[in-house]
């Protein structure tokens, strides 16, 4: 790819930040963003901006992370383009009012035209991370545009080239004033947090997420927090294919050089499989990197020296045994994909989230032991992985909470851009991707429309109160329980009537079956008489 010029990183002037926030709020108050056509045009413009700026974006990702062109396209630029197209295909359906049916509204009130209107929540602040500085900043923007919001974006200062390209792209191609980009570090983020937003979407560490949530709480601003966690992988003695498990888990630690919030932090594996698993890891490593990882043009580098030293310290402090990898080179910000055999939850490899290409292997005697350890290390990780038989996999899902999970693979649940993604507990609040991206920036507004002729129907609400009218209303709108005070279901007359009239569903064949049963029951009854 031909060389491209990327502007030198420049922080946004602090005094400009209130003006940008005010402009975004002002543009929202014009109500133009609520129009479906406006939203569609902005999504189309974003798609073509990504296509036209592809050379600059690929070059910026190479500059900031030494990310290969393949990963830059697959996991960043093309990912967001697909998001735009998918949202455009479905947006017309998403924005329509939802009519509330009889399951939500009693028949007595069905004429009040109850419905849910989808309204944009307002002006959003979107703060992105460094590991996927294009995808994880612009995919939330797709949701904000689709919902009809305006937004200010704050890229990570740790990926300065990407930040500058995104700023130019967004501010030149999208609706001026509705969308802008603020670049900088802590001072600029603090200035943004001093503004009033209708929603804040943050992706990053739990430490910074806590600060964001505290500040947002001061103005009762709702937040989406996409964080991380110490994600476990379970390999039981009934693992179907240990070689595939090793290959897939190693892949999870090599994409973006392990700077993936979903990758496994440690592997809990049955003791009888440990040595074989390690051999399969080495085979998979050799397949992926025939000349070694350092010589590969495909693997990224650690984002900066601070994070390099953080990961290196985990390796320096471990009391475990390095069984694969271990090479480091600070000048190149290179850390080799590394596996460490450990035997304690107090080991540095177990106590910290690596967010890099290193992970622990922890031998266990039973699945019980593995689940106890995982819940002790982090009760609500962002992701988990399980390689066992069907019953064991179901048990892991049942007894271990996580934001998402993949069976027999590494983070496949987060590899499709149209399904919801998010954390749980202290690994995140809220979700996005697919329709969830639209939903997270949308206010679902319940609307009822009471006709004037319905005054007699709603007379019961007026003073002086009439208990006879209240009892009648309860009979019309209420439902009697089919259970007693012990919680036991009682199959009374109503149950059997419902069963008979429910036979066969709504088809003509079903109707025939229902009345055949009724006729048969009547015949038996008359014969007995």
PDB file of N, CA and C in Angstrom, residues 99-111 114 476-479 506:
ATOM      1  N   UNK A  99     -46.545  -1.902  18.395  1.00  0.00           N
ATOM      2  CA  UNK A  99     -47.897  -2.008  18.934  1.00  0.00           C
ATOM      3  C   UNK A  99     -47.898  -3.030  20.061  1.00  0.00           C
ATOM      4  N   UNK A 100     -48.471  -2.677  21.192  1.00  0.00           N
ATOM      5  CA  UNK A 100     -48.528  -3.592  22.325  1.00  0.00           C
ATOM      6  C   UNK A 100     -49.759  -4.480  22.191  1.00  0.00           C
ATOM      7  N   UNK A 101     -49.548  -5.794  22.199  1.00  0.00           N
ATOM      8  CA  UNK A 101     -50.656  -6.723  21.996  1.00  0.00           C
ATOM      9  C   UNK A 101     -51.304  -7.115  23.317  1.00  0.00           C
ATOM     10  N   UNK A 102     -52.171  -8.114  23.263  1.00  0.00           N
ATOM     11  CA  UNK A 102     -52.963  -8.513  24.431  1.00  0.00           C
ATOM     12  C   UNK A 102     -52.120  -9.106  25.546  1.00  0.00           C
ATOM     13  N   UNK A 103     -50.902  -9.555  25.237  1.00  0.00           N
ATOM     14  CA  UNK A 103     -50.053 -10.084  26.294  1.00  0.00           C
ATOM     15  C   UNK A 103     -49.578  -8.979  27.232  1.00  0.00           C
ATOM     16  N   UNK A 104     -49.578  -7.735  26.749  1.00  0.00           N
ATOM     17  CA  UNK A 104     -49.140  -6.611  27.575  1.00  0.00           C
ATOM     18  C   UNK A 104     -50.295  -5.723  28.022  1.00  0.00           C
ATOM     19  N   UNK A 105     -51.317  -5.590  27.182  1.00  0.00           N
ATOM     20  CA  UNK A 105     -52.427  -4.673  27.471  1.00  0.00           C
ATOM     21  C   UNK A 105     -53.720  -5.481  27.579  1.00  0.00           C
ATOM     22  N   UNK A 106     -54.431  -5.410  28.729  1.00  0.00           N
ATOM     23  CA  UNK A 106     -55.711  -6.117  28.853  1.00  0.00           C
ATOM     24  C   UNK A 106     -56.676  -5.698  27.750  1.00  0.00           C
ATOM     25  N   UNK A 107     -57.540  -6.634  27.347  1.00  0.00           N
ATOM     26  CA  UNK A 107     -58.470  -6.373  26.261  1.00  0.00           C
ATOM     27  C   UNK A 107     -59.326  -5.137  26.528  1.00  0.00           C
ATOM     28  N   UNK A 108     -59.653  -4.900  27.787  1.00  0.00           N
ATOM     29  CA  UNK A 108     -60.474  -3.752  28.150  1.00  0.00           C
ATOM     30  C   UNK A 108     -59.841  -2.440  27.711  1.00  0.00           C
ATOM     31  N   UNK A 109     -58.516  -2.392  27.706  1.00  0.00           N
ATOM     32  CA  UNK A 109     -57.814  -1.154  27.372  1.00  0.00           C
ATOM     33  C   UNK A 109     -57.205  -1.183  25.969  1.00  0.00           C
ATOM     34  N   UNK A 110     -57.571  -2.181  25.171  1.00  0.00           N
ATOM     35  CA  UNK A 110     -56.943  -2.333  23.861  1.00  0.00           C
ATOM     36  C   UNK A 110     -57.250  -1.178  22.923  1.00  0.00           C
ATOM     37  N   UNK A 111     -58.361  -0.480  23.152  1.00  0.00           N
ATOM     38  CA  UNK A 111     -58.740   0.643  22.298  1.00  0.00           C
ATOM     39  C   UNK A 111     -57.959   1.911  22.614  1.00  0.00           C
ATOM     40  N   UNK A 114     -52.173   1.587  22.850  1.00  0.00           N
ATOM     41  CA  UNK A 114     -50.870   1.531  23.524  1.00  0.00           C
ATOM     42  C   UNK A 114     -49.786   1.148  22.509  1.00  0.00           C
ATOM     43  N   UNK A 476     -62.893  -7.784  34.789  1.00  0.00           N
ATOM     44  CA  UNK A 476     -62.670  -7.610  33.357  1.00  0.00           C
ATOM     45  C   UNK A 476     -61.195  -7.663  32.981  1.00  0.00           C
ATOM     46  N   UNK A 477     -60.354  -7.124  33.855  1.00  0.00           N
ATOM     47  CA  UNK A 477     -58.930  -6.993  33.501  1.00  0.00           C
ATOM     48  C   UNK A 477     -58.014  -7.941  34.272  1.00  0.00           C
ATOM     49  N   UNK A 478     -58.531  -8.535  35.352  1.00  0.00           N
ATOM     50  CA  UNK A 478     -57.685  -9.371  36.186  1.00  0.00           C
ATOM     51  C   UNK A 478     -57.658 -10.820  35.743  1.00  0.00           C
ATOM     52  N   UNK A 479     -56.922 -11.606  36.475  1.00  0.00           N
ATOM     53  CA  UNK A 479     -56.794 -13.035  36.193  1.00  0.00           C
ATOM     54  C   UNK A 479     -56.657 -13.770  37.509  1.00  0.00           C
ATOM     55  N   UNK A 506     -54.029 -22.482  15.928  1.00  0.00           N
ATOM     56  CA  UNK A 506     -55.032 -21.647  15.263  1.00  0.00           C
ATOM     57  C   UNK A 506     -55.451 -22.197  13.899  1.00  0.00           C
TER      58      UNK A 506
END
